[in-house]
mmCIF file of C-alpha atoms in Angstrom:
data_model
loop_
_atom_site.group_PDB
_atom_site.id
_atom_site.type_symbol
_atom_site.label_atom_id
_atom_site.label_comp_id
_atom_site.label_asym_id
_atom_site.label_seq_id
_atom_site.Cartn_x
_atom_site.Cartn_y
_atom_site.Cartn_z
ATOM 1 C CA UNK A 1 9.908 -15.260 13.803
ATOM 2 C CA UNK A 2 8.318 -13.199 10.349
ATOM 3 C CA UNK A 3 6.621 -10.978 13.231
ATOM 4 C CA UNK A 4 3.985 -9.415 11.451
ATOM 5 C CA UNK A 5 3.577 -9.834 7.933
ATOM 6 C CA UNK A 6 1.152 -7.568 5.468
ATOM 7 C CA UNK A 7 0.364 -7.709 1.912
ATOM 8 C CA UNK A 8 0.528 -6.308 -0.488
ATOM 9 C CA UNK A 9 3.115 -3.484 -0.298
ATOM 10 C CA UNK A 10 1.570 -1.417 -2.683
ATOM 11 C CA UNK A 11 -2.195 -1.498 -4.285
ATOM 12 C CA UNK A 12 -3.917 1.048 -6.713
ATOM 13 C CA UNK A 13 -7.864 0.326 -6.401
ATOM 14 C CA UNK A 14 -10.011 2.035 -8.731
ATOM 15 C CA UNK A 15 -13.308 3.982 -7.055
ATOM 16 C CA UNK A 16 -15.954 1.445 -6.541
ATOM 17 C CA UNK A 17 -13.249 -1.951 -6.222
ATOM 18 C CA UNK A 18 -12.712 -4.128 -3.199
ATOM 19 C CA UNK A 19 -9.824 -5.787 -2.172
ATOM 20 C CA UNK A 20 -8.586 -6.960 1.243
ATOM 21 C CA UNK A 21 -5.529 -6.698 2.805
ATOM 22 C CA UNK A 22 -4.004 -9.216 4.065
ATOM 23 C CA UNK A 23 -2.465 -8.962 7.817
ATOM 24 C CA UNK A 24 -0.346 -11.947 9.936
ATOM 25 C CA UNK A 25 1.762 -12.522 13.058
ATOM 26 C CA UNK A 26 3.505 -15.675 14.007
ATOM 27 C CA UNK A 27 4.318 -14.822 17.798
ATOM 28 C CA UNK A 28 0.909 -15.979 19.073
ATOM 29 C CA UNK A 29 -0.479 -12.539 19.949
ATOM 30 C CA UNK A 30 -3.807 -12.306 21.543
ATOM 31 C CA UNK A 31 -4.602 -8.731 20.640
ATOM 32 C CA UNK A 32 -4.285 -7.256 16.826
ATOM 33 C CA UNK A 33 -5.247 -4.189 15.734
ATOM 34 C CA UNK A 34 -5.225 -1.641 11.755
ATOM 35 C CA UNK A 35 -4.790 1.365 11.811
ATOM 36 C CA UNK A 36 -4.571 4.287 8.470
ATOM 37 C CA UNK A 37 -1.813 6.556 8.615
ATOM 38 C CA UNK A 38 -2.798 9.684 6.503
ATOM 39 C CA UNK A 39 -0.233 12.015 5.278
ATOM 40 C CA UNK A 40 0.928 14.484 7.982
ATOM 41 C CA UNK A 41 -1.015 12.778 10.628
ATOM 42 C CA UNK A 42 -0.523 10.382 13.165
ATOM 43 C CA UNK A 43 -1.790 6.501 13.123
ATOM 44 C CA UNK A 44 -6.165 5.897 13.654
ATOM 45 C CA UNK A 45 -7.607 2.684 14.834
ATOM 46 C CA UNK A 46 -9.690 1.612 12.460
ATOM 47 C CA UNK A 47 -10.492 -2.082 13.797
ATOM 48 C CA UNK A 48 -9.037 -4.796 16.732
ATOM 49 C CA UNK A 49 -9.464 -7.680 17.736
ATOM 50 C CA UNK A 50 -8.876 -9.324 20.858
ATOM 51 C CA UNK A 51 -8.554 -13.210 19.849
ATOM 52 C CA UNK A 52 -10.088 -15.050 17.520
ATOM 53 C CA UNK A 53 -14.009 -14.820 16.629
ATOM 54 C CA UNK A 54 -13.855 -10.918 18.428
ATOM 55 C CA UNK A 55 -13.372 -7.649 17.109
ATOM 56 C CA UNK A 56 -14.456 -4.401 17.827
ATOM 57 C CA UNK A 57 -14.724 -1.083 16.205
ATOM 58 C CA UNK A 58 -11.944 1.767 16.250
ATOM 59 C CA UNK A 59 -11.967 5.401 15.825
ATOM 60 C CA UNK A 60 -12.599 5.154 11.919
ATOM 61 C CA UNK A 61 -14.293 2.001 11.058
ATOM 62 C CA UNK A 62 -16.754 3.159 8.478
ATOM 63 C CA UNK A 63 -16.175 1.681 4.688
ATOM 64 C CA UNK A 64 -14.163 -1.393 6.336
ATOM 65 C CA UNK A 65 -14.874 -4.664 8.037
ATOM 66 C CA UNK A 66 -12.293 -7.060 9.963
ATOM 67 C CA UNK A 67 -12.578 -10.836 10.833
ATOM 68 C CA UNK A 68 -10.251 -13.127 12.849
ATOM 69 C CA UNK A 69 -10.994 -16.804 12.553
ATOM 70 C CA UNK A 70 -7.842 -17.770 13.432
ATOM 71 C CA UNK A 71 -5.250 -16.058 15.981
ATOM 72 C CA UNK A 72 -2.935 -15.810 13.316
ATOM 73 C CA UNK A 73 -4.371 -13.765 10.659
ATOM 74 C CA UNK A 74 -6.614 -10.144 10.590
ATOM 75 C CA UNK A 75 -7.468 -8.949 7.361
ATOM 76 C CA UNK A 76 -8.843 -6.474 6.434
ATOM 77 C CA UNK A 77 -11.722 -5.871 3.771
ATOM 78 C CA UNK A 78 -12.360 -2.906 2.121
ATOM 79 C CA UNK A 79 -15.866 -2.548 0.443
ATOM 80 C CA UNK A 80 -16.680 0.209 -2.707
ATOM 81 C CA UNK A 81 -13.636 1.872 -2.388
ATOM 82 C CA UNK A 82 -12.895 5.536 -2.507
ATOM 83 C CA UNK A 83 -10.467 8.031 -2.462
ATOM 84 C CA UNK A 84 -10.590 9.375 0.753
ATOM 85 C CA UNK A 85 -9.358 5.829 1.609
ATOM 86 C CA UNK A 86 -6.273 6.732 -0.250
ATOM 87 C CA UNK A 87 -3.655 5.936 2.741
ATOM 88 C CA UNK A 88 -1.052 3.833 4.846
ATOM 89 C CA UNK A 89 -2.198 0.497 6.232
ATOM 90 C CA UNK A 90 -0.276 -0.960 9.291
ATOM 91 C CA UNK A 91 -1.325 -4.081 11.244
ATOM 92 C CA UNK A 92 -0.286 -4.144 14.731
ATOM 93 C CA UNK A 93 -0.374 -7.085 17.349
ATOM 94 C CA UNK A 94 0.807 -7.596 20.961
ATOM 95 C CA UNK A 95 0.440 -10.061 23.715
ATOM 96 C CA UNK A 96 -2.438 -8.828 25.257
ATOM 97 C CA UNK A 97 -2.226 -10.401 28.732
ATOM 98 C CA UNK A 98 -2.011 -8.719 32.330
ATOM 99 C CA UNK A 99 1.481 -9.139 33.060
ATOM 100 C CA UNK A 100 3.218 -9.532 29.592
ATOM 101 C CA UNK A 101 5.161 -5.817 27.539
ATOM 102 C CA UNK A 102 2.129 -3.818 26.119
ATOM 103 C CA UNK A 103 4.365 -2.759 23.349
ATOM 104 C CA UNK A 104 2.563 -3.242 19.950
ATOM 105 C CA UNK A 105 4.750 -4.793 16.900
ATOM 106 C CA UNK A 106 4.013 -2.966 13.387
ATOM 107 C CA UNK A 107 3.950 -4.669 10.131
ATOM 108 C CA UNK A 108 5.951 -2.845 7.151
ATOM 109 C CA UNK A 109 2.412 -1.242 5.805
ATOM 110 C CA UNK A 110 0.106 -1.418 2.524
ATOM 111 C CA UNK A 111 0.455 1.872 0.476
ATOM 112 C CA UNK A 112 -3.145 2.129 -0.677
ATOM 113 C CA UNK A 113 -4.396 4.825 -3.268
ATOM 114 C CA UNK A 114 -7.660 4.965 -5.190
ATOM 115 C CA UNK A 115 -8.433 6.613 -7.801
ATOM 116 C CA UNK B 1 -12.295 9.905 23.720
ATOM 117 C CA UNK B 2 -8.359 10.726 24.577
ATOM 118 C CA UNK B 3 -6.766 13.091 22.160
ATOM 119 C CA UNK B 4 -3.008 13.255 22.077
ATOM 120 C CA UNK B 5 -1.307 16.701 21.026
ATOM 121 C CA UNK B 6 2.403 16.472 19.467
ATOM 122 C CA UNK B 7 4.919 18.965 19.723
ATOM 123 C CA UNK B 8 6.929 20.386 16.993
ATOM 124 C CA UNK B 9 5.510 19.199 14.097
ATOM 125 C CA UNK B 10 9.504 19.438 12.923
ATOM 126 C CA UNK B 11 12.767 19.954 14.514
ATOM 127 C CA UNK B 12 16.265 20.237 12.826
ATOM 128 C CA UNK B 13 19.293 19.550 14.838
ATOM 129 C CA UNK B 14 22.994 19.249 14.618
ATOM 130 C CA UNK B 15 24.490 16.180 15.458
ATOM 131 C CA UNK B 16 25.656 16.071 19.130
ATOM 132 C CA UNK B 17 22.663 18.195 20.431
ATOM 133 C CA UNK B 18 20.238 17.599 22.220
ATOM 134 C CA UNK B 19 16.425 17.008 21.200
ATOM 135 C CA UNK B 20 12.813 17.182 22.906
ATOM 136 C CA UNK B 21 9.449 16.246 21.937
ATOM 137 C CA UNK B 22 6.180 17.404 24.006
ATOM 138 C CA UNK B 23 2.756 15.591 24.185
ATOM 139 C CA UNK B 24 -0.542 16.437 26.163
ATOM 140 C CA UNK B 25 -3.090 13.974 26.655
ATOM 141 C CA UNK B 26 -6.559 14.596 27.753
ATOM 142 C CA UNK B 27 -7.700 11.838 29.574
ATOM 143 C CA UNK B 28 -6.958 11.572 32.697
ATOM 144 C CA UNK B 29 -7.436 7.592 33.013
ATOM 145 C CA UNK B 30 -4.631 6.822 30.375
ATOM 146 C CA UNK B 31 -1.689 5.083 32.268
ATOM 147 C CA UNK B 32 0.382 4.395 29.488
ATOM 148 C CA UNK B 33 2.683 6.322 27.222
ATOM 149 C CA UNK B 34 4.886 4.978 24.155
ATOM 150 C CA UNK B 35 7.070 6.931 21.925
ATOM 151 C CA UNK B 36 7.611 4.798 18.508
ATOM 152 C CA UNK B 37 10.024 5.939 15.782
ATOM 153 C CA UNK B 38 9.044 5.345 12.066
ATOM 154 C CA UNK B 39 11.684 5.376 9.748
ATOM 155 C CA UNK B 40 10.907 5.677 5.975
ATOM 156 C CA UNK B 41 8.750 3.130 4.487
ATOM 157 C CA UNK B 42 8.350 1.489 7.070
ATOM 158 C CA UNK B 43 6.372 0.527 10.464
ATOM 159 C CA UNK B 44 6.129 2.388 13.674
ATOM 160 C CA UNK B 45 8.892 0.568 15.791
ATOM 161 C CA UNK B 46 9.011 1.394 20.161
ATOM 162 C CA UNK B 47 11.872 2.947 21.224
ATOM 163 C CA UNK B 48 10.821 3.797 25.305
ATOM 164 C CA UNK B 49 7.862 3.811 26.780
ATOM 165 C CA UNK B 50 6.405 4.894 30.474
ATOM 166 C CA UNK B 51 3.507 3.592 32.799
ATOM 167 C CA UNK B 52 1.891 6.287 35.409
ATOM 168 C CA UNK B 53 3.290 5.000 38.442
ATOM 169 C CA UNK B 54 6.540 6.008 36.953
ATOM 170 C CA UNK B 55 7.660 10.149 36.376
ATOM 171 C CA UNK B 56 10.965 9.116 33.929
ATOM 172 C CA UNK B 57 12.774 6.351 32.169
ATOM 173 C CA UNK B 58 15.621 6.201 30.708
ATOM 174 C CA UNK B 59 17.642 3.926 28.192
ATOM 175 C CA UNK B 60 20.891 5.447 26.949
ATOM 176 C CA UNK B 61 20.329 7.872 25.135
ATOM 177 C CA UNK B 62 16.879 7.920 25.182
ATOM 178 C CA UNK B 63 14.637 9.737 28.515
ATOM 179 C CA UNK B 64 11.026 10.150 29.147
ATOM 180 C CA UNK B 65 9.589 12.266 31.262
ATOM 181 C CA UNK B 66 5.882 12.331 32.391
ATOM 182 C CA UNK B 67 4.024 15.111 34.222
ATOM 183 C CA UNK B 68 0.611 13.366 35.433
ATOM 184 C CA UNK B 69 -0.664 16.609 37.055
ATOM 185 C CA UNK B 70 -0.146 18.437 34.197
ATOM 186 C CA UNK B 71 -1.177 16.094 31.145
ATOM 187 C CA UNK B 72 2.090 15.740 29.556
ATOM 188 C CA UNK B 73 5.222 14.011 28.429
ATOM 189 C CA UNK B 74 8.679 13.913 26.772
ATOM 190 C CA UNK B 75 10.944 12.349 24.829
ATOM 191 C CA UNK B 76 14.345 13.643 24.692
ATOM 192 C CA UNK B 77 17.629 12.181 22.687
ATOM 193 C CA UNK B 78 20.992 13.248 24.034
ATOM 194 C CA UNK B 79 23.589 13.486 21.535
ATOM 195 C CA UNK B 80 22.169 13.227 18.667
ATOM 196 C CA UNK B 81 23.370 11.043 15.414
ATOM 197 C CA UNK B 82 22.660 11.455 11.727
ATOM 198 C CA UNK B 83 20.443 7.752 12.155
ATOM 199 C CA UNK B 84 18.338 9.101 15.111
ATOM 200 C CA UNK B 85 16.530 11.283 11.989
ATOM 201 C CA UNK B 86 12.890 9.676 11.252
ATOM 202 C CA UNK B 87 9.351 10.350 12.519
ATOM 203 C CA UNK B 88 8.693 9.992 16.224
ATOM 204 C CA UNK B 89 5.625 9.377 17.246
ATOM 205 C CA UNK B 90 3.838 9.719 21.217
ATOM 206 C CA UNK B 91 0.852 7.701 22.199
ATOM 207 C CA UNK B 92 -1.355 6.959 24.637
ATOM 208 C CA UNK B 93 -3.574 4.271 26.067
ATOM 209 C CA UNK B 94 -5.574 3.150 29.228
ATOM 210 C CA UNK B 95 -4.390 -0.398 30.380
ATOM 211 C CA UNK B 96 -5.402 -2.247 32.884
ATOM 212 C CA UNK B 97 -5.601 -5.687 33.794
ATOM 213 C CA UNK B 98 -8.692 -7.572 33.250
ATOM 214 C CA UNK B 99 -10.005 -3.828 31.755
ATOM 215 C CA UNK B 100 -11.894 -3.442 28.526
ATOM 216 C CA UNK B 101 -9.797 -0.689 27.125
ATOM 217 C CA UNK B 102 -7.252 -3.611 25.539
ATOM 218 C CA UNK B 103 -4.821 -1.275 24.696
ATOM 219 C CA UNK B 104 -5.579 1.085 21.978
ATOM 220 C CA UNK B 105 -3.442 3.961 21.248
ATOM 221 C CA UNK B 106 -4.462 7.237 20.200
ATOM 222 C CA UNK B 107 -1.337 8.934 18.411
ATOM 223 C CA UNK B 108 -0.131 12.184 18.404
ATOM 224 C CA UNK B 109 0.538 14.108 14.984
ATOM 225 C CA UNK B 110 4.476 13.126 14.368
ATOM 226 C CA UNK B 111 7.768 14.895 14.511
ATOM 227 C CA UNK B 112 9.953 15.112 11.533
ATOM 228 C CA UNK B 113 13.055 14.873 13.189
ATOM 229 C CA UNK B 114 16.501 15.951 10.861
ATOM 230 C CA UNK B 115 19.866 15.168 12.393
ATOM 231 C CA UNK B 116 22.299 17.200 10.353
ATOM 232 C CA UNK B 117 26.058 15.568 10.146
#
């Protein structure tokens, strides 16, 4: 198993551009989630998703939208970008149901800075 | 919502000591508590973690402790080695099955931790 996979590594966006980043997991995970890791700070939800066609807002979901189609993939789309979305993107995923680890596996992370 | 406090926001040891990492939550409900260790340039990866109905776990080297009463819990590392330095992170989440919470963590702040040889 990849796990979960993200790209890209590393994106420079200029103010104003979109892009989307790209998040998947090949161990059939019900439950996926992105989070922004800002210098100094600890990891905040931006968006999950609990299965395909379903996702939800997180703790910092403005400037960003999410969709699931499939249980494989989460991207994430980021609309008239700006700098305080300069940051570190990490997908997460995990099982998801009653009786399975709640532990959440971590893709490697998009470096994102706009300028 | 919960917010998770993380305490010191660095710690330097020498190799062989001992180290300890605090967190308070502030919601009562949460029932689960992982500690994840980030390494540079890369993800968050779980290293122990503790449900409520539980007060400590351990795994080698590796112990948490978890005060319910009070709010709070711990990691500590016994022994410490150069490779145990990297960014430790504490969490916290309400799970429960068939619940609406599905698991998202609120994270604490980080802890540099430094392991010198």
């Amino acid at each position: 198993n990849a796990g979960v996979t993200q790209t890209p590594k590393f994106r420079i966006l200029k103010i104003g551009q979109s892009m989307t980043l790209q998040c998947a997991q090949d161990m059939n995970h019900n439950y996926m989630y992105w989070y922004r890791q800002d210098p100094g700070m600890g990891l905040k939800l931006i968006y999950y998703s609990v299965g395909a066609g379903i996702t939800d807002k997180g703790e910092v979901p403005n400037g960003y939208n999410v969709s699931r189609s499939t249980t494989e993939d989460f991207p994430l789309r980021l609309e008239l970008a700006a700098p305080s979305q300069t940051s570190v993107y990490f997908c997460a995923s995990r099982k998801g149901l009653a009786g399975f680890s709640y532990e959440q596996y971590f893709g490697p992370g998009t470096r994102l800075t706009v300028t | 919502g919960e917010n998770v406090e993380q305490h010191p926001s660095t710690l330097s040891v020498q190799e062989g000591d001992s180290a300890v990492i605090k967190c308070t939550y502030s919601d009562s409900a949460s029932n689960y508590f992982p500690w994840y260790k980030q390494e540079l340039g890369k993800g968050p990866q779980l290293i122990i973690d503790i449900r409520s109905n539980v007060g400590e776990k351990k795994d080698q080297r590796i112990a948490v402790t978890l005060n319910k009463t009070a709010k709070h819990f711990s990691l500590h590392i016994t022994e410490t080695q150069p490779e145990d330095s990297a960014v430790y992170f504490c969490a916290a989440s309400i799970d429960i099955a068939g619940g609406t919470s599905y698991g998202k963590l609120t994270f604490g702040q980080g802890t540099i931790l430094t392991v010198h040889p």
